[in-house]
mmCIF file of C-alpha atoms and ligand atoms in Angstrom:
data_model
loop_
_atom_site.group_PDB
_atom_site.id
_atom_site.type_symbol
_atom_site.label_atom_id
_atom_site.label_comp_id
_atom_site.label_asym_id
_atom_site.label_seq_id
_atom_site.Cartn_x
_atom_site.Cartn_y
_atom_site.Cartn_z
ATOM 1 C CA MET A 1 -49.122 -25.170 56.686
ATOM 2 C CA GLN A 2 -51.497 -22.789 55.069
ATOM 3 C CA GLN A 3 -50.026 -20.026 57.098
ATOM 4 C CA THR A 4 -46.499 -20.933 55.887
ATOM 5 C CA LEU A 5 -47.729 -20.752 52.331
ATOM 6 C CA GLU A 6 -49.315 -17.421 52.983
ATOM 7 C CA ASN A 7 -46.027 -16.154 54.453
ATOM 8 C CA ILE A 8 -44.128 -17.247 51.395
ATOM 9 C CA ARG A 9 -46.613 -15.527 49.205
ATOM 10 C CA GLU A 10 -46.306 -12.305 51.060
ATOM 11 C CA LYS A 11 -42.487 -12.441 51.125
ATOM 12 C CA ALA A 12 -42.366 -13.150 47.409
ATOM 13 C CA LEU A 13 -44.797 -10.315 46.492
ATOM 14 C CA ALA A 14 -42.780 -7.888 48.683
ATOM 15 C CA ALA A 15 -39.496 -9.037 47.035
ATOM 16 C CA ILE A 16 -41.066 -8.563 43.607
ATOM 17 C CA GLN A 17 -42.248 -5.137 44.592
ATOM 18 C CA ASN A 18 -38.763 -4.160 45.748
ATOM 19 C CA ALA A 19 -36.845 -5.394 42.830
ATOM 20 C CA GLN A 20 -35.017 -2.513 41.157
ATOM 21 C CA ASN A 21 -33.766 -4.183 37.952
ATOM 22 C CA THR A 22 -33.948 -7.309 35.977
ATOM 23 C CA ASP A 23 -31.024 -8.880 37.810
ATOM 24 C CA ASN A 24 -32.997 -8.533 41.123
ATOM 25 C CA ILE A 25 -35.951 -10.147 39.576
ATOM 26 C CA GLU A 26 -33.899 -13.125 38.364
ATOM 27 C CA ASP A 27 -32.790 -13.552 41.966
ATOM 28 C CA VAL A 28 -36.322 -13.416 43.195
ATOM 29 C CA LYS A 29 -37.333 -16.093 40.726
ATOM 30 C CA ILE A 30 -34.613 -18.366 41.951
ATOM 31 C CA GLU A 31 -35.410 -17.776 45.595
ATOM 32 C CA PHE A 32 -39.164 -18.494 45.296
ATOM 33 C CA LEU A 33 -39.675 -20.758 42.313
ATOM 34 C CA SER A 34 -36.520 -22.890 41.915
ATOM 35 C CA ARG A 35 -36.270 -26.538 42.750
ATOM 36 C CA LYS A 36 -34.632 -25.689 46.044
ATOM 37 C CA SER A 37 -37.210 -23.091 47.027
ATOM 38 C CA GLU A 38 -39.361 -23.353 50.157
ATOM 39 C CA LEU A 39 -42.470 -23.578 48.004
ATOM 40 C CA ASN A 40 -41.093 -26.486 45.998
ATOM 41 C CA ASN A 41 -40.088 -28.193 49.199
ATOM 42 C CA ILE A 42 -43.680 -28.117 50.435
ATOM 43 C CA LYS A 43 -44.905 -29.602 47.162
ATOM 44 C CA LYS A 44 -42.323 -32.317 47.359
ATOM 45 C CA ASN A 45 -43.472 -33.302 50.829
ATOM 46 C CA LEU A 46 -47.241 -33.420 50.014
ATOM 47 C CA LYS A 47 -47.054 -37.231 49.915
ATOM 48 C CA ASP A 48 -46.626 -37.262 53.732
ATOM 49 C CA LEU A 49 -49.976 -35.512 54.257
ATOM 50 C CA SER A 50 -53.468 -36.913 54.571
ATOM 51 C CA ASN A 51 -55.539 -37.000 51.400
ATOM 52 C CA GLU A 52 -57.678 -34.139 52.469
ATOM 53 C CA ASP A 53 -54.556 -31.883 53.228
ATOM 54 C CA LYS A 54 -52.850 -33.013 50.134
ATOM 55 C CA ARG A 55 -55.694 -31.605 48.045
ATOM 56 C CA ILE A 56 -56.063 -28.314 49.930
ATOM 57 C CA ILE A 57 -52.305 -27.573 50.480
ATOM 58 C CA GLY A 58 -51.478 -28.839 46.950
ATOM 59 C CA SER A 59 -53.930 -26.636 45.176
ATOM 60 C CA LEU A 60 -53.027 -23.656 47.331
ATOM 61 C CA ALA A 61 -49.291 -24.116 46.687
ATOM 62 C CA ASN A 62 -49.962 -24.372 42.996
ATOM 63 C CA LYS A 63 -52.121 -21.237 42.987
ATOM 64 C CA ILE A 64 -49.449 -19.304 44.940
ATOM 65 C CA ALA A 65 -46.722 -20.555 42.630
ATOM 66 C CA HIS A 66 -48.786 -19.342 39.615
ATOM 67 C CA GLU A 67 -49.433 -16.022 41.126
ATOM 68 C CA ILE A 68 -45.776 -15.456 41.985
ATOM 69 C CA GLU A 69 -44.737 -16.464 38.517
ATOM 70 C CA GLU A 70 -47.193 -14.127 36.887
ATOM 71 C CA LYS A 71 -46.075 -11.199 39.070
ATOM 72 C CA ILE A 72 -42.462 -11.940 38.378
ATOM 73 C CA ASN A 73 -43.116 -11.927 34.559
ATOM 74 C CA GLU A 74 -45.066 -8.748 34.847
ATOM 75 C CA LYS A 75 -42.327 -7.027 36.852
ATOM 76 C CA TYR A 76 -39.670 -8.337 34.560
ATOM 77 C CA GLN A 77 -41.302 -6.837 31.516
ATOM 78 C CA GLN A 78 -41.596 -3.464 33.274
ATOM 79 C CA LEU A 79 -38.010 -3.403 34.424
ATOM 80 C CA TYR A 80 -36.743 -4.699 31.081
ATOM 81 C CA GLN A 81 -38.540 -1.919 29.208
ATOM 82 C CA LYS A 82 -37.224 0.642 31.644
ATOM 83 C CA GLU A 83 -33.649 -0.538 31.247
ATOM 84 C CA LEU A 84 -33.962 -0.713 27.451
ATOM 85 C CA ASN A 85 -35.253 2.918 27.366
ATOM 86 C CA GLU A 86 -32.445 4.091 29.522
ATOM 87 C CA LYS A 87 -29.910 2.329 27.335
ATOM 88 C CA LEU A 88 -31.394 3.809 24.140
ATOM 89 C CA GLU A 89 -31.375 7.224 25.697
ATOM 90 C CA LYS A 90 -27.732 6.923 26.778
ATOM 91 C CA GLU A 91 -26.563 5.488 23.386
ATOM 92 C CA ARG A 92 -28.463 7.955 21.354
ATOM 93 C CA ILE A 93 -26.534 8.967 18.223
ATOM 94 C CA ASP A 94 -26.283 12.662 17.584
ATOM 95 C CA ILE A 95 -26.600 12.797 13.829
ATOM 96 C CA THR A 96 -25.752 16.543 13.851
ATOM 97 C CA LEU A 97 -22.142 15.756 14.899
ATOM 98 C CA PRO A 98 -19.530 15.985 12.087
ATOM 99 C CA GLY A 99 -18.655 12.562 10.658
ATOM 100 C CA SER A 100 -15.207 11.086 10.646
ATOM 101 C CA TYR A 101 -13.311 12.171 7.534
ATOM 102 C CA THR A 102 -11.742 9.667 5.196
ATOM 103 C CA PRO A 103 -9.155 11.447 3.013
ATOM 104 C CA TYR A 104 -8.961 10.414 -0.625
ATOM 105 C CA GLY A 105 -5.674 8.963 -1.742
ATOM 106 C CA LYS A 106 -4.114 9.629 -5.129
ATOM 107 C CA GLU A 107 -1.260 8.413 -7.236
ATOM 108 C CA HIS A 108 2.170 9.476 -6.097
ATOM 109 C CA LEU A 109 3.799 11.974 -8.439
ATOM 110 C CA LEU A 110 6.576 9.417 -9.240
ATOM 111 C CA THR A 111 3.980 6.830 -10.244
ATOM 112 C CA GLN A 112 2.229 9.427 -12.392
ATOM 113 C CA THR A 113 5.557 10.395 -14.027
ATOM 114 C CA ILE A 114 6.538 6.751 -14.715
ATOM 115 C CA ASN A 115 3.104 6.057 -16.238
ATOM 116 C CA GLU A 116 3.272 9.160 -18.369
ATOM 117 C CA ILE A 117 6.769 8.392 -19.699
ATOM 118 C CA VAL A 118 5.989 4.707 -20.308
ATOM 119 C CA GLU A 119 2.847 5.762 -22.213
ATOM 120 C CA ILE A 120 4.875 8.135 -24.390
ATOM 121 C CA PHE A 121 7.228 5.281 -25.374
ATOM 122 C CA ASN A 122 4.266 2.897 -25.839
ATOM 123 C CA GLY A 123 3.080 5.376 -28.393
ATOM 124 C CA MET A 124 6.366 4.950 -30.268
ATOM 125 C CA GLY A 125 6.055 1.125 -30.188
ATOM 126 C CA PHE A 126 8.033 0.299 -27.037
ATOM 127 C CA SER A 127 6.510 -2.287 -24.747
ATOM 128 C CA LEU A 128 6.939 -2.699 -20.990
ATOM 129 C CA VAL A 129 9.433 -5.387 -19.913
ATOM 130 C CA HIS A 130 8.170 -8.222 -17.742
ATOM 131 C CA ASN A 131 9.009 -7.829 -14.105
ATOM 132 C CA GLU A 132 11.140 -11.001 -14.126
ATOM 133 C CA ASN A 133 13.409 -9.231 -16.599
ATOM 134 C CA SER A 134 13.840 -6.206 -14.364
ATOM 135 C CA PRO A 135 14.705 -7.501 -10.833
ATOM 136 C CA GLU A 136 15.744 -5.084 -8.121
ATOM 137 C CA VAL A 137 17.982 -7.650 -6.422
ATOM 138 C CA GLU A 138 20.563 -8.449 -9.053
ATOM 139 C CA THR A 139 23.861 -10.108 -9.611
ATOM 140 C CA GLU A 140 27.044 -8.219 -10.540
ATOM 141 C CA TYR A 141 26.870 -10.361 -13.722
ATOM 142 C CA PHE A 142 23.796 -8.574 -14.993
ATOM 143 C CA ASN A 143 24.372 -5.224 -13.380
ATOM 144 C CA PHE A 144 28.055 -4.907 -14.488
ATOM 145 C CA ASP A 145 29.781 -7.833 -16.258
ATOM 146 C CA MET A 146 27.363 -8.303 -19.187
ATOM 147 C CA LEU A 147 27.129 -4.514 -19.672
ATOM 148 C CA ASN A 148 30.847 -4.424 -20.417
ATOM 149 C CA ILE A 149 31.675 -2.702 -17.128
ATOM 150 C CA PRO A 150 35.248 -3.629 -16.083
ATOM 151 C CA LYS A 151 36.011 -5.481 -12.842
ATOM 152 C CA ASP A 152 37.892 -2.440 -11.479
ATOM 153 C CA HIS A 153 35.173 0.107 -12.349
ATOM 154 C CA PRO A 154 34.605 2.545 -9.462
ATOM 155 C CA ALA A 155 30.790 2.089 -9.599
ATOM 156 C CA ARG A 156 31.361 -1.441 -8.266
ATOM 157 C CA ASP A 157 32.940 -0.099 -5.083
ATOM 158 C CA MET A 158 31.176 -0.795 -1.797
ATOM 159 C CA GLN A 159 30.788 2.979 -1.518
ATOM 160 C CA ASP A 160 28.627 3.130 -4.562
ATOM 161 C CA THR A 161 26.791 -0.143 -4.680
ATOM 162 C CA PHE A 162 24.807 -1.966 -1.972
ATOM 163 C CA TYR A 163 26.163 -5.477 -1.560
ATOM 164 C CA THR A 164 23.929 -8.048 0.132
ATOM 165 C CA LYS A 165 24.848 -10.992 2.322
ATOM 166 C CA VAL A 166 22.581 -13.332 0.344
ATOM 167 C CA ALA A 167 25.493 -14.632 -1.663
ATOM 168 C CA PRO A 168 28.700 -13.124 -3.107
ATOM 169 C CA ASN A 169 27.979 -10.891 -6.071
ATOM 170 C CA VAL A 170 24.299 -10.395 -5.135
ATOM 171 C CA ILE A 171 23.566 -6.648 -5.032
ATOM 172 C CA LEU A 172 20.754 -4.156 -5.110
ATOM 173 C CA ARG A 173 20.885 -2.948 -8.726
ATOM 174 C CA SER A 174 22.503 0.405 -9.204
ATOM 175 C CA GLN A 175 20.913 0.986 -12.593
ATOM 176 C CA THR A 176 18.028 -0.432 -14.651
ATOM 177 C CA SER A 177 20.494 -1.254 -17.495
ATOM 178 C CA GLY A 178 20.641 -4.918 -16.434
ATOM 179 C CA ALA A 179 17.071 -5.141 -17.826
ATOM 180 C CA GLN A 180 18.609 -4.751 -21.272
ATOM 181 C CA ILE A 181 20.596 -7.983 -20.793
ATOM 182 C CA HIS A 182 17.676 -9.999 -19.418
ATOM 183 C CA GLU A 183 15.550 -8.809 -22.290
ATOM 184 C CA MET A 184 18.109 -9.615 -24.952
ATOM 185 C CA LEU A 185 18.609 -13.086 -23.510
ATOM 186 C CA THR A 186 14.869 -13.881 -23.586
ATOM 187 C CA GLN A 187 13.866 -12.155 -26.892
ATOM 188 C CA LYS A 188 15.284 -12.115 -30.365
ATOM 189 C CA PRO A 189 15.440 -8.847 -32.252
ATOM 190 C CA PRO A 190 13.541 -6.744 -33.162
ATOM 191 C CA ILE A 191 13.445 -5.588 -29.518
ATOM 192 C CA ARG A 192 11.817 -2.400 -28.418
ATOM 193 C CA VAL A 193 11.200 -2.124 -24.629
ATOM 194 C CA VAL A 194 11.213 0.214 -21.696
ATOM 195 C CA ALA A 195 11.933 -0.893 -18.111
ATOM 196 C CA PRO A 196 11.004 1.435 -15.239
ATOM 197 C CA GLY A 197 11.960 0.623 -11.692
ATOM 198 C CA ARG A 198 13.799 1.325 -8.502
ATOM 199 C CA VAL A 199 17.582 1.514 -8.262
ATOM 200 C CA TYR A 200 19.864 1.811 -5.234
ATOM 201 C CA ARG A 201 23.051 3.735 -4.602
ATOM 202 C CA CYS A 202 25.140 3.838 -1.501
ATOM 203 C CA GLU A 203 25.829 7.490 -1.283
ATOM 204 C CA ALA A 204 25.176 10.459 1.008
ATOM 205 C CA VAL A 205 21.564 11.734 0.895
ATOM 206 C CA SER A 206 21.097 15.343 -0.058
ATOM 207 C CA ALA A 207 18.530 17.604 -1.786
ATOM 208 C CA ARG A 208 19.604 16.122 -5.106
ATOM 209 C CA LYS A 209 20.527 12.495 -4.208
ATOM 210 C CA ASN A 210 18.693 9.698 -2.438
ATOM 211 C CA ASN A 211 19.805 6.083 -1.813
ATOM 212 C CA LEU A 212 16.684 4.917 -3.638
ATOM 213 C CA PHE A 213 15.477 6.470 -6.775
ATOM 214 C CA HIS A 214 13.812 5.399 -10.071
ATOM 215 C CA GLN A 215 15.063 5.024 -13.572
ATOM 216 C CA ILE A 216 13.481 4.161 -16.874
ATOM 217 C CA GLU A 217 15.623 2.169 -19.222
ATOM 218 C CA GLY A 218 14.936 1.918 -22.939
ATOM 219 C CA LEU A 219 16.350 -0.474 -25.513
ATOM 220 C CA LEU A 220 15.774 -0.866 -29.240
ATOM 221 C CA VAL A 221 17.586 -3.485 -31.291
ATOM 222 C CA ASP A 222 16.906 -4.155 -34.961
ATOM 223 C CA LYS A 223 18.563 -4.057 -38.349
ATOM 224 C CA ASP A 224 19.839 -0.748 -39.690
ATOM 225 C CA ILE A 225 19.375 1.251 -36.431
ATOM 226 C CA THR A 226 21.478 4.436 -36.442
ATOM 227 C CA PHE A 227 22.232 7.379 -34.174
ATOM 228 C CA ALA A 228 19.617 9.314 -36.188
ATOM 229 C CA ASP A 229 16.936 6.915 -34.908
ATOM 230 C CA LEU A 230 18.114 7.585 -31.277
ATOM 231 C CA LYS A 231 17.996 11.330 -31.862
ATOM 232 C CA GLY A 232 14.499 11.196 -33.394
ATOM 233 C CA VAL A 233 13.081 9.097 -30.582
ATOM 234 C CA MET A 234 14.677 11.242 -27.859
ATOM 235 C CA ASN A 235 13.560 14.519 -29.405
ATOM 236 C CA GLU A 236 10.050 13.236 -29.752
ATOM 237 C CA PHE A 237 9.989 12.011 -26.109
ATOM 238 C CA ILE A 238 11.199 15.435 -24.956
ATOM 239 C CA ARG A 239 8.602 17.256 -27.095
ATOM 240 C CA ILE A 240 5.755 15.197 -25.639
ATOM 241 C CA TYR A 241 6.950 15.099 -22.010
ATOM 242 C CA PHE A 242 7.759 18.873 -21.696
ATOM 243 C CA GLY A 243 4.703 19.858 -23.807
ATOM 244 C CA SER A 244 6.449 21.529 -26.746
ATOM 245 C CA ALA A 245 9.454 21.071 -29.002
ATOM 246 C CA ARG A 246 12.553 22.328 -27.221
ATOM 247 C CA PRO A 247 16.184 22.725 -28.269
ATOM 248 C CA THR A 248 18.139 19.653 -27.224
ATOM 249 C CA ARG A 249 21.847 19.032 -27.207
ATOM 250 C CA PHE A 250 23.613 15.665 -27.543
ATOM 251 C CA ARG A 251 26.868 15.892 -25.678
ATOM 252 C CA ASN A 252 29.628 13.383 -26.286
ATOM 253 C CA SER A 253 29.989 11.146 -23.227
ATOM 254 C CA PHE A 254 31.059 7.686 -22.134
ATOM 255 C CA PHE A 255 29.173 4.631 -20.881
ATOM 256 C CA PRO A 256 30.780 1.148 -21.016
ATOM 257 C CA PHE A 257 27.701 -0.417 -22.582
ATOM 258 C CA THR A 258 27.193 2.152 -25.407
ATOM 259 C CA GLU A 259 29.469 3.329 -28.213
ATOM 260 C CA PRO A 260 29.237 6.183 -29.073
ATOM 261 C CA SER A 261 27.560 7.511 -25.917
ATOM 262 C CA ALA A 262 25.811 10.822 -25.327
ATOM 263 C CA GLU A 263 24.323 12.808 -22.521
ATOM 264 C CA ILE A 264 21.200 14.630 -23.654
ATOM 265 C CA ASP A 265 20.455 18.144 -22.478
ATOM 266 C CA VAL A 266 17.277 20.021 -22.925
ATOM 267 C CA GLN A 267 17.114 23.867 -22.967
ATOM 268 C CA CYS A 268 16.360 24.992 -19.412
ATOM 269 C CA ILE A 269 12.589 24.983 -18.943
ATOM 270 C CA MET A 270 12.796 27.718 -16.293
ATOM 271 C CA CYS A 271 14.796 30.412 -18.049
ATOM 272 C CA HIS A 272 14.584 29.212 -21.714
ATOM 273 C CA GLY A 273 18.411 29.216 -22.028
ATOM 274 C CA LYS A 274 19.187 32.551 -20.405
ATOM 275 C CA GLY A 275 20.812 30.904 -17.404
ATOM 276 C CA CYS A 276 19.315 30.602 -13.936
ATOM 277 C CA ARG A 277 19.666 28.846 -10.580
ATOM 278 C CA VAL A 278 17.946 25.664 -11.799
ATOM 279 C CA CYS A 279 20.386 25.178 -14.744
ATOM 280 C CA SER A 280 23.355 26.601 -12.709
ATOM 281 C CA GLY A 281 23.642 29.418 -15.224
ATOM 282 C CA THR A 282 24.321 27.125 -18.208
ATOM 283 C CA GLY A 283 20.931 27.400 -19.906
ATOM 284 C CA TRP A 284 20.803 23.561 -20.257
ATOM 285 C CA LEU A 285 19.472 20.715 -18.209
ATOM 286 C CA GLU A 286 20.952 17.262 -18.423
ATOM 287 C CA ILE A 287 18.127 14.780 -18.563
ATOM 288 C CA LEU A 288 19.352 11.460 -19.732
ATOM 289 C CA GLY A 289 22.158 9.180 -20.869
ATOM 290 C CA ALA A 290 22.054 7.205 -24.072
ATOM 291 C CA GLY A 291 24.022 5.679 -26.929
ATOM 292 C CA MET A 292 24.367 2.971 -29.516
ATOM 293 C CA VAL A 293 24.519 -0.483 -27.841
ATOM 294 C CA ASP A 294 28.149 -1.468 -27.658
ATOM 295 C CA PRO A 295 29.009 -4.427 -29.994
ATOM 296 C CA ASN A 296 30.597 -6.173 -26.970
ATOM 297 C CA VAL A 297 27.253 -6.129 -25.186
ATOM 298 C CA LEU A 298 25.529 -7.574 -28.268
ATOM 299 C CA ARG A 299 28.156 -10.315 -28.427
ATOM 300 C CA ASN A 300 27.662 -11.065 -24.722
ATOM 301 C CA VAL A 301 24.039 -11.956 -25.483
ATOM 302 C CA GLU A 302 24.843 -13.705 -28.765
ATOM 303 C CA ILE A 303 23.296 -11.136 -31.063
ATOM 304 C CA ASP A 304 25.494 -10.614 -34.096
ATOM 305 C CA PRO A 305 26.635 -6.975 -34.255
ATOM 306 C CA GLU A 306 27.377 -7.397 -37.944
ATOM 307 C CA ILE A 307 23.639 -7.892 -38.541
ATOM 308 C CA TYR A 308 21.971 -5.989 -35.705
ATOM 309 C CA SER A 309 22.458 -2.609 -34.151
ATOM 310 C CA GLY A 310 20.520 -0.688 -31.513
ATOM 311 C CA PHE A 311 20.327 2.156 -29.124
ATOM 312 C CA ALA A 312 19.750 2.328 -25.369
ATOM 313 C CA PHE A 313 18.868 5.181 -23.009
ATOM 314 C CA GLY A 314 18.405 5.619 -19.267
ATOM 315 C CA MET A 315 16.704 8.483 -17.419
ATOM 316 C CA GLY A 316 16.107 9.417 -13.746
ATOM 317 C CA VAL A 317 12.433 9.672 -12.979
ATOM 318 C CA GLU A 318 12.851 11.943 -9.953
ATOM 319 C CA ARG A 319 14.952 14.326 -12.041
ATOM 320 C CA LEU A 320 12.432 14.464 -14.809
ATOM 321 C CA ALA A 321 9.609 15.049 -12.299
ATOM 322 C CA MET A 322 11.581 17.721 -10.480
ATOM 323 C CA LEU A 323 12.252 19.595 -13.723
ATOM 324 C CA LYS A 324 8.706 19.488 -14.931
ATOM 325 C CA TRP A 325 7.045 20.361 -11.605
ATOM 326 C CA ALA A 326 9.751 22.643 -10.179
ATOM 327 C CA VAL A 327 10.388 20.389 -7.175
ATOM 328 C CA ASP A 328 13.628 21.492 -5.521
ATOM 329 C CA ASP A 329 14.350 18.600 -3.086
ATOM 330 C CA ILE A 330 14.369 14.916 -4.061
ATOM 331 C CA ARG A 331 13.606 13.960 -0.433
ATOM 332 C CA LEU A 332 10.065 15.367 -0.823
ATOM 333 C CA PHE A 333 9.281 12.309 -2.932
ATOM 334 C CA PHE A 334 10.071 9.959 -0.052
ATOM 335 C CA ASN A 335 8.888 11.822 3.100
ATOM 336 C CA ASN A 336 5.241 11.183 2.087
ATOM 337 C CA ASP A 337 3.899 14.425 3.405
ATOM 338 C CA VAL A 338 0.388 14.632 1.961
ATOM 339 C CA ARG A 339 0.631 18.414 1.803
ATOM 340 C CA PHE A 340 3.310 17.945 -0.856
ATOM 341 C CA LEU A 341 1.845 14.907 -2.579
ATOM 342 C CA LYS A 342 -1.697 16.245 -3.029
ATOM 343 C CA GLN A 343 -0.425 19.123 -5.106
ATOM 344 C CA PHE A 344 0.104 16.934 -8.148
HETATM 345 N N1 DAH B 401 22.712 3.362 -16.582
HETATM 346 C C1 DAH B 401 23.179 4.730 -16.676
HETATM 347 C C2 DAH B 401 23.234 5.340 -15.332
HETATM 348 O O1 DAH B 401 22.641 4.838 -14.406
HETATM 349 C C3 DAH B 401 22.289 5.501 -17.558
HETATM 350 C C4 DAH B 401 22.314 5.091 -19.001
HETATM 351 C C5 DAH B 401 23.197 5.668 -19.817
HETATM 352 C C6 DAH B 401 21.556 4.131 -19.501
HETATM 353 C C7 DAH B 401 23.297 5.312 -21.190
HETATM 354 C C8 DAH B 401 21.597 3.703 -20.833
HETATM 355 C C9 DAH B 401 22.515 4.358 -21.650
HETATM 356 O O2 DAH B 401 20.850 2.759 -21.319
HETATM 357 O O3 DAH B 401 22.594 3.992 -22.959
HETATM 358 O O4 DAH B 401 23.898 6.367 -15.167
#
């Protein structure tokens, strides 16, 4: 029996010696010290021995078990340290390597332009309409009917306007002018607002046209408002936006929701009126549409045109940004190429 214990001891010490890693040592521990180990078996069977043997074999078995356990712990510590060192060595961080670069974002030129224009009008007392008064998904009622646009107007054609399948007459707005109606239905005059936002047109994309673009709508309704007020506000806007007073031209035009209507041109900022490629040789750049709010529109929203009058205007954000920053293709705003965007 003593010999058997001695053999176990030797086998265990050799196994500990040979263990190469912490996994091996775990196995050794199970083999020699677990409940099912040979050593434990001997301890369990002590009761069958004489008292004398019980004492000798029992204390020897305990001594060997202790020794094995100590050696295992010792070896485990050694191997664990070794493995840890190897791991640290392998996962070492080279702090001299270049870090990963996080590029800074910035405001899109269109956002900058919208903010700039809205701020100019804020300075003249115009406030920003609430979003719910300027929805992108609209009804024909607000986009056309209430704006005095006849049923057979070509702008209503499927070729010009995106119709949805949500319900008949639900469209993607083709102009921000519907915001005028929403505003006049929720506010009594005096009204002085601007409404920037996206508009959609179903037409062929080119360097000058995109299916999606941005407009800023303006509306002022009060007592005794005349065309002179419109001229003053537009000239002031142009002066601030383009950085200096420039000759402007109010050309007679037609919009169903304004009477009289005008298209406003500014002297070409590239050639100062001499005529160049940008202004197609005319010396003038058309920048916005405007006019006095048509009495029919005021009646539609139950504002008495005998008491109140007003003016409205609408401008294309892309066009204004293109003119100021000499951008020659509208698609550049939507491709999101950072090499373009970071220039502004
Ligand atoms: N909604 C017009 C368009 O998209 C622009 C416009 C013209 C707006 C005259 C106005 C206005 O408010 O008075 O072409």
